[in-house]
mmCIF file of C-alpha atoms in Angstrom:
data_model
loop_
_atom_site.group_PDB
_atom_site.id
_atom_site.type_symbol
_atom_site.label_atom_id
_atom_site.label_comp_id
_atom_site.label_asym_id
_atom_site.label_seq_id
_atom_site.Cartn_x
_atom_site.Cartn_y
_atom_site.Cartn_z
ATOM 1 C CA UNK A 609 95.818 99.438 132.617
ATOM 2 C CA UNK A 610 99.561 99.086 133.065
ATOM 3 C CA UNK A 611 101.836 101.166 130.896
ATOM 4 C CA UNK A 612 102.536 99.240 127.709
ATOM 5 C CA UNK A 613 106.200 100.223 128.097
ATOM 6 C CA UNK A 614 106.472 98.518 131.485
ATOM 7 C CA UNK A 615 108.300 95.229 131.866
ATOM 8 C CA UNK A 616 105.127 93.724 133.332
ATOM 9 C CA UNK A 617 103.218 94.388 130.113
ATOM 10 C CA UNK A 618 105.890 94.282 127.413
ATOM 11 C CA UNK A 619 107.560 90.971 128.298
ATOM 12 C CA UNK A 620 104.373 88.842 128.437
ATOM 13 C CA UNK A 621 103.237 90.553 125.251
ATOM 14 C CA UNK A 622 106.371 89.424 123.409
ATOM 15 C CA UNK A 623 105.932 85.937 124.825
ATOM 16 C CA UNK A 624 102.442 85.786 123.321
ATOM 17 C CA UNK A 625 103.883 86.681 119.913
ATOM 18 C CA UNK A 626 106.575 84.002 120.140
ATOM 19 C CA UNK A 627 104.019 81.369 121.121
ATOM 20 C CA UNK A 628 102.130 81.891 117.850
ATOM 21 C CA UNK A 629 103.648 79.686 115.141
ATOM 22 C CA UNK A 630 104.124 81.800 112.006
ATOM 23 C CA UNK A 631 106.898 79.739 110.452
ATOM 24 C CA UNK A 632 107.093 80.355 106.714
ATOM 25 C CA UNK A 633 106.249 78.244 104.858
ATOM 26 C CA UNK A 634 103.321 78.226 105.221
ATOM 27 C CA UNK A 635 103.247 81.428 107.306
ATOM 28 C CA UNK A 636 99.794 81.444 108.917
ATOM 29 C CA UNK A 637 100.425 85.090 109.794
ATOM 30 C CA UNK A 638 96.695 85.812 110.055
ATOM 31 C CA UNK A 639 96.656 84.226 113.513
ATOM 32 C CA UNK A 640 99.169 86.782 114.721
ATOM 33 C CA UNK A 641 97.384 89.641 112.960
ATOM 34 C CA UNK A 642 94.259 88.761 114.927
ATOM 35 C CA UNK A 643 96.210 88.700 118.195
ATOM 36 C CA UNK A 644 97.738 92.117 117.504
ATOM 37 C CA UNK A 645 94.354 93.520 116.539
ATOM 38 C CA UNK A 646 92.875 92.236 119.795
ATOM 39 C CA UNK A 647 95.609 93.919 121.850
ATOM 40 C CA UNK A 648 95.254 97.173 119.924
ATOM 41 C CA UNK A 649 91.490 97.095 120.391
ATOM 42 C CA UNK A 650 91.936 96.699 124.146
ATOM 43 C CA UNK A 651 94.150 99.795 124.052
ATOM 44 C CA UNK A 652 91.533 101.759 122.134
ATOM 45 C CA UNK A 653 93.437 101.740 118.832
ATOM 46 C CA UNK A 654 91.701 100.762 115.610
ATOM 47 C CA UNK A 655 93.515 98.676 113.025
ATOM 48 C CA UNK A 656 92.921 97.152 109.619
ATOM 49 C CA UNK A 657 93.672 93.596 108.531
ATOM 50 C CA UNK A 658 94.228 92.972 104.831
ATOM 51 C CA UNK A 659 94.100 89.383 103.579
ATOM 52 C CA UNK A 660 97.098 88.453 101.435
ATOM 53 C CA UNK A 661 95.984 84.888 100.779
ATOM 54 C CA UNK A 662 94.280 82.165 102.764
ATOM 55 C CA UNK A 663 95.619 82.161 106.322
ATOM 56 C CA UNK A 664 97.911 85.112 105.642
ATOM 57 C CA UNK A 665 97.421 88.836 106.221
ATOM 58 C CA UNK A 666 98.925 92.238 106.966
ATOM 59 C CA UNK A 667 97.878 94.481 109.838
ATOM 60 C CA UNK A 668 98.007 98.268 109.776
ATOM 61 C CA UNK A 669 97.315 100.776 112.547
ATOM 62 C CA UNK A 670 97.684 104.547 112.373
ATOM 63 C CA UNK A 671 98.321 106.870 115.301
ATOM 64 C CA UNK A 672 96.916 109.981 113.674
ATOM 65 C CA UNK A 673 98.677 113.300 114.087
ATOM 66 C CA UNK A 674 97.778 116.848 113.179
ATOM 67 C CA UNK A 675 100.168 117.427 110.289
ATOM 68 C CA UNK A 676 101.049 116.077 106.876
ATOM 69 C CA UNK A 677 104.205 114.130 107.702
ATOM 70 C CA UNK A 678 104.091 110.332 107.900
ATOM 71 C CA UNK A 679 106.536 107.890 109.467
ATOM 72 C CA UNK A 680 106.134 104.122 109.084
ATOM 73 C CA UNK A 681 107.172 101.476 111.605
ATOM 74 C CA UNK A 682 107.372 98.195 109.671
ATOM 75 C CA UNK A 683 108.047 94.625 110.739
ATOM 76 C CA UNK A 684 107.187 91.171 109.481
ATOM 77 C CA UNK A 685 104.945 88.609 111.148
ATOM 78 C CA UNK A 686 106.538 85.448 109.754
ATOM 79 C CA UNK A 687 109.623 83.546 110.853
ATOM 80 C CA UNK A 688 111.751 80.821 109.320
ATOM 81 C CA UNK A 689 111.148 77.177 110.208
ATOM 82 C CA UNK A 690 111.603 76.012 113.818
ATOM 83 C CA UNK A 691 114.677 74.139 114.967
ATOM 84 C CA UNK A 692 114.437 70.460 115.842
ATOM 85 C CA UNK A 693 114.434 69.160 119.396
ATOM 86 C CA UNK A 694 117.861 67.645 118.765
ATOM 87 C CA UNK A 695 119.306 70.943 117.501
ATOM 88 C CA UNK A 696 118.323 73.164 120.421
ATOM 89 C CA UNK A 697 117.810 73.202 124.161
ATOM 90 C CA UNK A 698 114.637 75.324 124.196
ATOM 91 C CA UNK A 699 111.257 74.809 122.509
ATOM 92 C CA UNK A 700 110.963 77.062 119.435
ATOM 93 C CA UNK A 701 107.618 78.484 120.550
ATOM 94 C CA UNK A 702 108.079 78.199 124.306
ATOM 95 C CA UNK A 703 109.178 81.825 124.874
ATOM 96 C CA UNK A 704 111.297 80.579 127.767
ATOM 97 C CA UNK A 705 112.987 83.265 129.878
ATOM 98 C CA UNK A 706 116.364 82.455 131.378
ATOM 99 C CA UNK A 707 119.335 84.591 132.346
ATOM 100 C CA UNK A 708 117.797 87.835 131.115
ATOM 101 C CA UNK A 709 117.054 86.348 127.690
ATOM 102 C CA UNK A 710 113.906 85.157 125.965
ATOM 103 C CA UNK A 711 114.351 82.101 123.761
ATOM 104 C CA UNK A 712 112.180 81.231 120.788
ATOM 105 C CA UNK A 713 111.849 81.365 117.031
ATOM 106 C CA UNK A 714 111.490 85.003 116.049
ATOM 107 C CA UNK A 715 112.818 86.515 119.262
ATOM 108 C CA UNK A 716 115.594 88.227 117.294
ATOM 109 C CA UNK A 717 114.191 87.977 113.759
ATOM 110 C CA UNK A 718 112.042 89.893 114.356
ATOM 111 C CA UNK A 719 109.109 89.641 116.716
ATOM 112 C CA UNK A 720 110.987 91.600 119.375
ATOM 113 C CA UNK A 721 111.373 94.536 116.977
ATOM 114 C CA UNK A 722 107.764 94.141 115.834
ATOM 115 C CA UNK A 723 106.471 94.102 119.410
ATOM 116 C CA UNK A 724 108.638 97.056 120.440
ATOM 117 C CA UNK A 725 107.437 99.214 117.537
ATOM 118 C CA UNK A 726 103.804 98.412 118.248
ATOM 119 C CA UNK A 727 104.180 99.188 121.954
ATOM 120 C CA UNK A 728 106.045 102.408 121.198
ATOM 121 C CA UNK A 729 103.182 103.548 118.972
ATOM 122 C CA UNK A 730 100.564 102.372 121.453
ATOM 123 C CA UNK A 731 102.289 104.176 124.322
ATOM 124 C CA UNK A 732 101.864 107.505 122.548
ATOM 125 C CA UNK A 733 98.143 106.848 122.272
ATOM 126 C CA UNK A 734 97.941 105.579 125.842
ATOM 127 C CA UNK A 735 99.661 108.698 127.174
ATOM 128 C CA UNK A 736 97.466 111.026 125.113
ATOM 129 C CA UNK A 737 100.492 112.251 123.210
ATOM 130 C CA UNK A 738 99.569 114.236 120.112
ATOM 131 C CA UNK A 739 102.055 114.041 117.259
ATOM 132 C CA UNK A 740 102.380 116.596 114.497
ATOM 133 C CA UNK A 741 102.267 113.825 111.899
ATOM 134 C CA UNK A 742 100.891 110.320 111.361
ATOM 135 C CA UNK A 743 102.670 107.264 112.733
ATOM 136 C CA UNK A 744 101.860 104.188 110.644
ATOM 137 C CA UNK A 745 102.440 100.720 112.098
ATOM 138 C CA UNK A 746 102.582 97.971 109.468
ATOM 139 C CA UNK A 747 103.002 94.259 110.165
ATOM 140 C CA UNK A 748 103.557 92.261 106.984
ATOM 141 C CA UNK A 749 103.270 88.677 105.849
ATOM 142 C CA UNK A 750 105.874 86.748 103.932
ATOM 143 C CA UNK A 751 109.115 88.698 104.298
ATOM 144 C CA UNK A 752 111.127 85.534 104.869
ATOM 145 C CA UNK A 753 110.262 84.202 101.399
ATOM 146 C CA UNK A 754 108.811 86.654 98.884
ATOM 147 C CA UNK A 755 107.624 89.807 100.723
ATOM 148 C CA UNK A 756 104.093 89.077 99.535
ATOM 149 C CA UNK A 757 102.635 91.290 102.271
ATOM 150 C CA UNK A 758 104.857 94.271 101.575
ATOM 151 C CA UNK A 759 104.256 93.950 97.842
ATOM 152 C CA UNK A 760 100.498 93.953 98.351
ATOM 153 C CA UNK A 761 100.757 97.013 100.571
ATOM 154 C CA UNK A 762 102.898 98.816 97.983
ATOM 155 C CA UNK A 763 100.355 97.996 95.265
ATOM 156 C CA UNK A 764 97.384 99.247 97.292
ATOM 157 C CA UNK A 765 98.849 102.344 98.964
ATOM 158 C CA UNK A 766 100.661 105.513 97.984
ATOM 159 C CA UNK A 767 104.242 105.136 99.161
ATOM 160 C CA UNK A 768 105.159 108.726 98.182
ATOM 161 C CA UNK A 769 102.925 109.923 101.029
ATOM 162 C CA UNK A 770 105.486 108.549 103.506
ATOM 163 C CA UNK A 771 108.437 110.586 104.770
ATOM 164 C CA UNK A 772 110.450 107.714 106.220
ATOM 165 C CA UNK A 773 110.415 104.024 107.114
ATOM 166 C CA UNK A 774 111.791 102.268 110.181
ATOM 167 C CA UNK A 775 112.405 98.518 109.792
ATOM 168 C CA UNK A 776 112.653 96.689 113.122
ATOM 169 C CA UNK A 777 115.004 93.930 111.934
ATOM 170 C CA UNK A 778 117.795 92.828 114.307
ATOM 171 C CA UNK A 779 120.786 95.171 114.416
ATOM 172 C CA UNK A 780 121.984 94.662 117.991
ATOM 173 C CA UNK A 781 120.481 98.077 118.853
ATOM 174 C CA UNK A 782 122.738 99.808 116.328
ATOM 175 C CA UNK A 783 121.712 102.255 113.636
ATOM 176 C CA UNK A 784 121.871 100.721 110.154
ATOM 177 C CA UNK A 785 121.367 102.714 106.965
ATOM 178 C CA UNK A 786 120.854 99.965 104.422
ATOM 179 C CA UNK A 787 121.572 96.531 103.038
ATOM 180 C CA UNK A 788 122.832 94.829 99.935
ATOM 181 C CA UNK A 789 120.586 93.945 97.050
ATOM 182 C CA UNK A 790 119.736 90.294 96.412
ATOM 183 C CA UNK A 791 119.278 88.643 93.027
ATOM 184 C CA UNK A 792 118.471 84.928 93.086
ATOM 185 C CA UNK A 793 118.648 83.006 89.827
ATOM 186 C CA UNK A 794 117.796 79.433 88.877
ATOM 187 C CA UNK A 795 119.822 78.320 85.867
ATOM 188 C CA UNK A 796 118.864 75.063 84.136
ATOM 189 C CA UNK A 797 120.988 73.340 81.491
ATOM 190 C CA UNK A 798 119.514 70.703 79.187
ATOM 191 C CA UNK A 799 121.611 68.130 77.325
ATOM 192 C CA UNK A 800 120.914 64.611 76.069
ATOM 193 C CA UNK A 801 120.795 61.356 78.025
ATOM 194 C CA UNK A 802 122.681 58.193 77.073
ATOM 195 C CA UNK A 803 123.898 54.967 78.603
ATOM 196 C CA UNK A 804 126.727 55.542 81.070
ATOM 197 C CA UNK A 805 128.935 53.112 79.147
ATOM 198 C CA UNK A 806 128.558 55.206 75.977
ATOM 199 C CA UNK A 807 128.792 58.818 77.182
ATOM 200 C CA UNK A 808 129.888 60.005 73.751
ATOM 201 C CA UNK A 809 126.316 59.455 72.544
ATOM 202 C CA UNK A 810 124.891 61.871 75.078
ATOM 203 C CA UNK A 811 125.401 65.447 76.201
ATOM 204 C CA UNK A 812 126.214 65.563 79.907
ATOM 205 C CA UNK A 813 124.296 68.396 81.584
ATOM 206 C CA UNK A 814 126.095 67.991 84.923
ATOM 207 C CA UNK A 815 129.517 68.350 83.314
ATOM 208 C CA UNK A 816 128.215 71.267 81.253
ATOM 209 C CA UNK A 817 126.967 72.933 84.410
ATOM 210 C CA UNK A 818 130.493 72.760 85.841
ATOM 211 C CA UNK A 819 131.582 75.062 83.012
ATOM 212 C CA UNK A 820 128.719 77.446 83.773
ATOM 213 C CA UNK A 821 129.617 77.575 87.472
ATOM 214 C CA UNK A 822 133.232 78.346 86.615
ATOM 215 C CA UNK A 823 132.093 81.053 84.208
ATOM 216 C CA UNK A 824 129.839 82.645 86.853
ATOM 217 C CA UNK A 825 132.638 82.863 89.388
ATOM 218 C CA UNK A 826 135.054 84.360 86.859
ATOM 219 C CA UNK A 827 132.451 86.886 85.791
ATOM 220 C CA UNK A 828 131.680 87.787 89.427
ATOM 221 C CA UNK A 829 135.304 88.799 89.889
ATOM 222 C CA UNK A 830 135.023 91.089 86.856
ATOM 223 C CA UNK A 831 132.014 93.009 88.161
ATOM 224 C CA UNK A 832 132.743 92.820 91.901
ATOM 225 C CA UNK A 833 132.115 96.104 93.706
ATOM 226 C CA UNK A 834 132.739 97.302 97.256
ATOM 227 C CA UNK A 835 130.833 99.887 99.278
ATOM 228 C CA UNK A 836 132.374 101.393 102.445
ATOM 229 C CA UNK A 837 129.168 100.806 104.425
ATOM 230 C CA UNK A 838 127.456 97.836 102.787
ATOM 231 C CA UNK A 839 130.567 95.782 102.020
ATOM 232 C CA UNK A 840 131.386 93.760 98.889
ATOM 233 C CA UNK A 841 129.189 92.148 96.277
ATOM 234 C CA UNK A 842 129.204 88.373 96.092
ATOM 235 C CA UNK A 843 128.025 85.357 94.126
ATOM 236 C CA UNK A 844 127.559 81.840 95.440
ATOM 237 C CA UNK A 845 126.036 78.691 93.960
ATOM 238 C CA UNK A 846 124.068 77.239 96.858
ATOM 239 C CA UNK A 847 121.988 74.434 95.379
ATOM 240 C CA UNK A 848 122.484 71.937 92.555
ATOM 241 C CA UNK A 849 120.281 69.125 91.254
ATOM 242 C CA UNK A 850 120.877 66.833 88.300
ATOM 243 C CA UNK A 851 121.175 63.293 87.117
ATOM 244 C CA UNK A 852 119.064 60.152 87.431
ATOM 245 C CA UNK A 853 121.442 57.377 88.405
ATOM 246 C CA UNK A 854 125.064 56.381 88.110
ATOM 247 C CA UNK A 855 124.856 54.634 84.728
ATOM 248 C CA UNK A 856 122.788 57.312 82.933
ATOM 249 C CA UNK A 857 124.306 60.409 81.332
ATOM 250 C CA UNK A 858 122.232 63.270 82.803
ATOM 251 C CA UNK A 859 120.139 65.311 80.382
ATOM 252 C CA UNK A 860 119.438 68.155 82.826
ATOM 253 C CA UNK A 861 121.064 70.006 85.692
ATOM 254 C CA UNK A 862 119.862 73.025 87.708
ATOM 255 C CA UNK A 863 121.639 75.413 90.049
ATOM 256 C CA UNK A 864 120.351 78.168 92.344
ATOM 257 C CA UNK A 865 122.608 81.213 92.475
ATOM 258 C CA UNK A 866 122.605 83.847 95.230
ATOM 259 C CA UNK A 867 124.010 87.204 94.080
ATOM 260 C CA UNK A 868 124.379 90.104 96.532
ATOM 261 C CA UNK A 869 124.942 93.569 95.102
ATOM 262 C CA UNK A 870 126.090 96.980 96.304
ATOM 263 C CA UNK A 871 126.026 100.412 94.609
ATOM 264 C CA UNK A 872 126.502 101.175 91.766
ATOM 265 C CA UNK A 873 125.494 97.703 90.568
ATOM 266 C CA UNK A 874 122.053 97.281 88.997
ATOM 267 C CA UNK A 875 120.274 93.953 88.649
ATOM 268 C CA UNK A 876 118.903 94.448 85.129
ATOM 269 C CA UNK A 877 122.266 95.004 83.410
ATOM 270 C CA UNK A 878 123.865 92.324 85.566
ATOM 271 C CA UNK A 879 121.289 89.745 84.527
ATOM 272 C CA UNK A 880 121.788 90.639 80.869
ATOM 273 C CA UNK A 881 125.546 90.208 81.261
ATOM 274 C CA UNK A 882 125.068 86.729 82.710
ATOM 275 C CA UNK A 883 122.732 85.730 79.885
ATOM 276 C CA UNK A 884 125.303 86.973 77.340
ATOM 277 C CA UNK A 885 127.958 84.798 78.995
ATOM 278 C CA UNK A 886 125.653 81.800 78.769
ATOM 279 C CA UNK A 887 125.189 82.481 75.084
ATOM 280 C CA UNK A 888 128.961 82.167 74.683
ATOM 281 C CA UNK A 889 128.772 78.620 76.044
ATOM 282 C CA UNK A 890 125.859 77.896 73.734
ATOM 283 C CA UNK A 891 127.987 78.980 70.769
ATOM 284 C CA UNK A 892 130.675 76.474 71.755
ATOM 285 C CA UNK A 893 128.166 73.693 72.506
ATOM 286 C CA UNK A 894 125.237 74.252 70.166
ATOM 287 C CA UNK A 895 123.264 71.229 71.391
ATOM 288 C CA UNK A 896 122.939 72.580 74.934
ATOM 289 C CA UNK A 897 119.870 74.557 75.905
ATOM 290 C CA UNK A 898 119.638 76.687 79.007
ATOM 291 C CA UNK A 899 116.948 78.520 80.923
ATOM 292 C CA UNK A 900 117.295 81.351 83.456
ATOM 293 C CA UNK A 901 114.562 82.017 86.025
ATOM 294 C CA UNK A 902 114.580 84.968 88.392
ATOM 295 C CA UNK A 903 113.585 83.705 91.840
ATOM 296 C CA UNK A 904 114.017 86.935 93.791
ATOM 297 C CA UNK A 905 114.914 90.532 93.059
ATOM 298 C CA UNK A 906 115.502 92.807 96.075
ATOM 299 C CA UNK A 907 117.054 96.171 95.395
ATOM 300 C CA UNK A 908 119.839 97.757 97.405
ATOM 301 C CA UNK A 909 118.612 99.916 100.279
ATOM 302 C CA UNK A 910 120.848 102.806 101.278
ATOM 303 C CA UNK A 911 120.043 106.041 103.089
ATOM 304 C CA UNK A 912 122.408 108.983 103.265
ATOM 305 C CA UNK A 913 123.574 109.221 106.901
ATOM 306 C CA UNK A 914 122.851 112.955 106.731
ATOM 307 C CA UNK A 915 119.122 112.330 106.357
ATOM 308 C CA UNK A 916 117.098 113.587 109.305
ATOM 309 C CA UNK A 917 115.740 110.125 110.103
ATOM 310 C CA UNK A 918 119.269 108.756 110.507
ATOM 311 C CA UNK A 919 120.753 111.705 112.389
ATOM 312 C CA UNK A 920 117.817 111.632 114.801
ATOM 313 C CA UNK A 921 118.271 107.908 115.364
ATOM 314 C CA UNK A 922 121.993 108.358 116.007
ATOM 315 C CA UNK A 923 121.294 111.084 118.579
ATOM 316 C CA UNK A 924 118.818 108.892 120.463
ATOM 317 C CA UNK A 925 121.095 105.847 120.345
ATOM 318 C CA UNK A 926 124.008 107.904 121.677
ATOM 319 C CA UNK A 927 121.871 109.244 124.517
ATOM 320 C CA UNK A 928 120.724 105.759 125.482
ATOM 321 C CA UNK A 929 124.325 104.561 125.396
ATOM 322 C CA UNK A 930 125.478 107.389 127.675
ATOM 323 C CA UNK A 931 122.653 106.664 130.098
ATOM 324 C CA UNK A 932 123.684 103.029 130.233
ATOM 325 C CA UNK A 933 127.341 103.851 130.749
ATOM 326 C CA UNK A 934 126.423 106.275 133.527
ATOM 327 C CA UNK A 935 125.442 103.274 135.583
ATOM 328 C CA UNK A 936 129.097 102.451 136.156
ATOM 329 C CA UNK A 937 131.551 99.852 134.879
ATOM 330 C CA UNK A 938 129.186 96.928 135.465
ATOM 331 C CA UNK A 939 127.956 94.353 132.985
ATOM 332 C CA UNK A 940 124.992 96.495 131.871
ATOM 333 C CA UNK A 941 127.274 99.382 130.882
ATOM 334 C CA UNK A 942 129.532 97.007 128.963
ATOM 335 C CA UNK A 943 126.531 95.681 127.045
ATOM 336 C CA UNK A 944 125.501 99.220 126.113
ATOM 337 C CA UNK A 945 129.019 100.094 124.949
ATOM 338 C CA UNK A 946 129.242 96.938 122.844
ATOM 339 C CA UNK A 947 126.058 97.822 120.989
ATOM 340 C CA UNK A 948 127.568 100.863 119.319
ATOM 341 C CA UNK A 949 130.939 99.756 118.027
ATOM 342 C CA UNK A 950 130.121 101.069 114.534
ATOM 343 C CA UNK A 951 127.982 104.234 114.398
ATOM 344 C CA UNK A 952 127.033 103.824 110.716
ATOM 345 C CA UNK A 953 126.613 100.372 109.268
ATOM 346 C CA UNK A 954 124.705 98.212 106.851
ATOM 347 C CA UNK A 955 123.218 94.792 107.528
ATOM 348 C CA UNK A 956 123.988 91.599 105.585
ATOM 349 C CA UNK A 957 120.385 90.504 105.053
ATOM 350 C CA UNK A 958 117.623 92.060 102.938
ATOM 351 C CA UNK A 959 114.380 93.546 104.276
ATOM 352 C CA UNK A 960 110.901 94.655 103.228
ATOM 353 C CA UNK A 961 112.541 98.045 102.756
ATOM 354 C CA UNK A 962 113.498 96.873 99.243
ATOM 355 C CA UNK A 963 109.809 96.774 98.379
ATOM 356 C CA UNK A 964 108.634 99.821 100.317
ATOM 357 C CA UNK A 965 111.338 102.459 99.781
ATOM 358 C CA UNK A 966 109.693 103.840 96.632
ATOM 359 C CA UNK A 967 112.658 103.141 94.347
ATOM 360 C CA UNK A 968 115.092 104.674 96.815
ATOM 361 C CA UNK A 969 113.228 107.932 97.409
ATOM 362 C CA UNK A 970 112.277 107.205 101.024
ATOM 363 C CA UNK A 971 114.864 107.197 103.813
ATOM 364 C CA UNK A 972 115.004 103.822 105.545
ATOM 365 C CA UNK A 973 116.340 103.183 109.044
ATOM 366 C CA UNK A 974 117.006 99.604 110.124
ATOM 367 C CA UNK A 975 117.104 99.217 113.900
ATOM 368 C CA UNK A 976 116.114 96.414 116.235
ATOM 369 C CA UNK A 977 117.013 94.850 119.572
ATOM 370 C CA UNK A 978 117.829 91.392 118.221
ATOM 371 C CA UNK A 979 121.193 90.076 117.057
ATOM 372 C CA UNK A 980 121.242 89.173 113.359
ATOM 373 C CA UNK A 981 123.808 86.441 114.031
ATOM 374 C CA UNK A 982 121.113 84.553 115.963
ATOM 375 C CA UNK A 983 118.576 84.752 113.153
ATOM 376 C CA UNK A 984 117.591 81.372 111.688
ATOM 377 C CA UNK A 985 119.710 79.620 114.359
ATOM 378 C CA UNK A 986 118.706 77.050 117.005
ATOM 379 C CA UNK A 987 117.967 78.533 120.421
ATOM 380 C CA UNK A 988 117.413 82.012 118.977
ATOM 381 C CA UNK A 989 117.117 84.611 121.760
ATOM 382 C CA UNK A 990 116.792 88.302 122.511
ATOM 383 C CA UNK A 991 118.146 90.278 125.462
ATOM 384 C CA UNK A 992 115.077 91.416 127.395
ATOM 385 C CA UNK A 993 116.609 94.714 128.527
ATOM 386 C CA UNK A 994 117.573 95.530 124.936
ATOM 387 C CA UNK A 995 114.002 94.783 123.869
ATOM 388 C CA UNK A 996 112.579 97.110 126.536
ATOM 389 C CA UNK A 997 115.047 99.873 125.642
ATOM 390 C CA UNK A 998 114.081 99.626 121.977
ATOM 391 C CA UNK A 999 110.495 100.534 122.872
ATOM 392 C CA UNK A 1000 111.777 103.828 124.275
ATOM 393 C CA UNK A 1001 114.015 104.281 121.234
ATOM 394 C CA UNK A 1002 111.156 103.919 118.747
ATOM 395 C CA UNK A 1003 108.871 106.140 120.822
ATOM 396 C CA UNK A 1004 111.435 108.938 121.038
ATOM 397 C CA UNK A 1005 112.209 108.594 117.328
ATOM 398 C CA UNK A 1006 108.548 109.091 116.423
ATOM 399 C CA UNK A 1007 108.294 112.156 118.668
ATOM 400 C CA UNK A 1008 111.422 113.827 117.320
ATOM 401 C CA UNK A 1009 110.911 112.977 113.666
ATOM 402 C CA UNK A 1010 107.206 113.832 113.467
ATOM 403 C CA UNK A 1011 107.216 116.547 116.108
ATOM 404 C CA UNK A 1012 104.578 117.499 118.664
ATOM 405 C CA UNK A 1013 101.535 119.639 118.156
ATOM 406 C CA UNK A 1014 102.903 122.161 120.650
ATOM 407 C CA UNK A 1015 106.293 122.380 118.872
#
């Protein structure tokens, strides 16, 4: 069998992953779990599929070592919805290759990272390489919506047994040490309907919601925080629904609020502060009622750059960059140089690391060949050379972090 790290094996393998539609909703990740299990079986590697719900599953494979240390490679199986034919030039699940790029939904976010981590782990088995610790490969369902797969894994397994987690989300082949927290709220305000010609007889929920939105933005300025790596906290109202028709005073209005947090902010106290502010409005307008629902709660992920997992990753990334630059001043060297503008960084999106980092105890590295700016966009693509290089990156990371039996 060809080396799983070879272009001849790795590129068609990624194409197969892109061709499987795992757009979430509904996900249908089980189809991809079965494909990965088939490939692993052909390579002589056993794996376990755990059903999350109908048509959805996680897959786990372990490259067993001889010691007690454990490193996890984690990536998600699902993608966001496909782009329309009018929005893009390439079919979302066509896995078309052109100009050194592969186009398709999930090429950057994050089937390229998922494929690279699996092939890195499989290459160690294929080459008969014996690690001094266990390498766990986990492919999860549902990260794009609710992390249902990661949550199930966390409920059924002992996270403290792990010594580190690598998340293969797109970072442009840069080392990232964390991401902001995400708190999504749905706030509903209930008033009283009336005829549009007699608004004084009603209680306008849409106009009342305008006061709440203004209050939220003022309050966000009060608690805004900035982290040198992760950036600044933020609040944005991204969805609003309310009203029946033009001549009816609306008796309800609902907004969805996206709050992103950085240390030292904590979601529990922040939520209580917001509810206290809403009570102030209620005191001024006693007839209003409000309801706050928590749609999503993802904690901040941040790993000290001095942690061994991060320092090892930085060493490998620097070596790969030097090797690329050694090729001369051509386009390839320029691409390598561009990938490491910022040695230590955070990423703007959240990951399954929020669920799996054992309340911040576990070091988390975020590293992947895709470009996060292409995620969720039409004509999403990944640089094929970057994808192939990431396989070597993950492989070397596992060897150095876990060690060899002859070390």
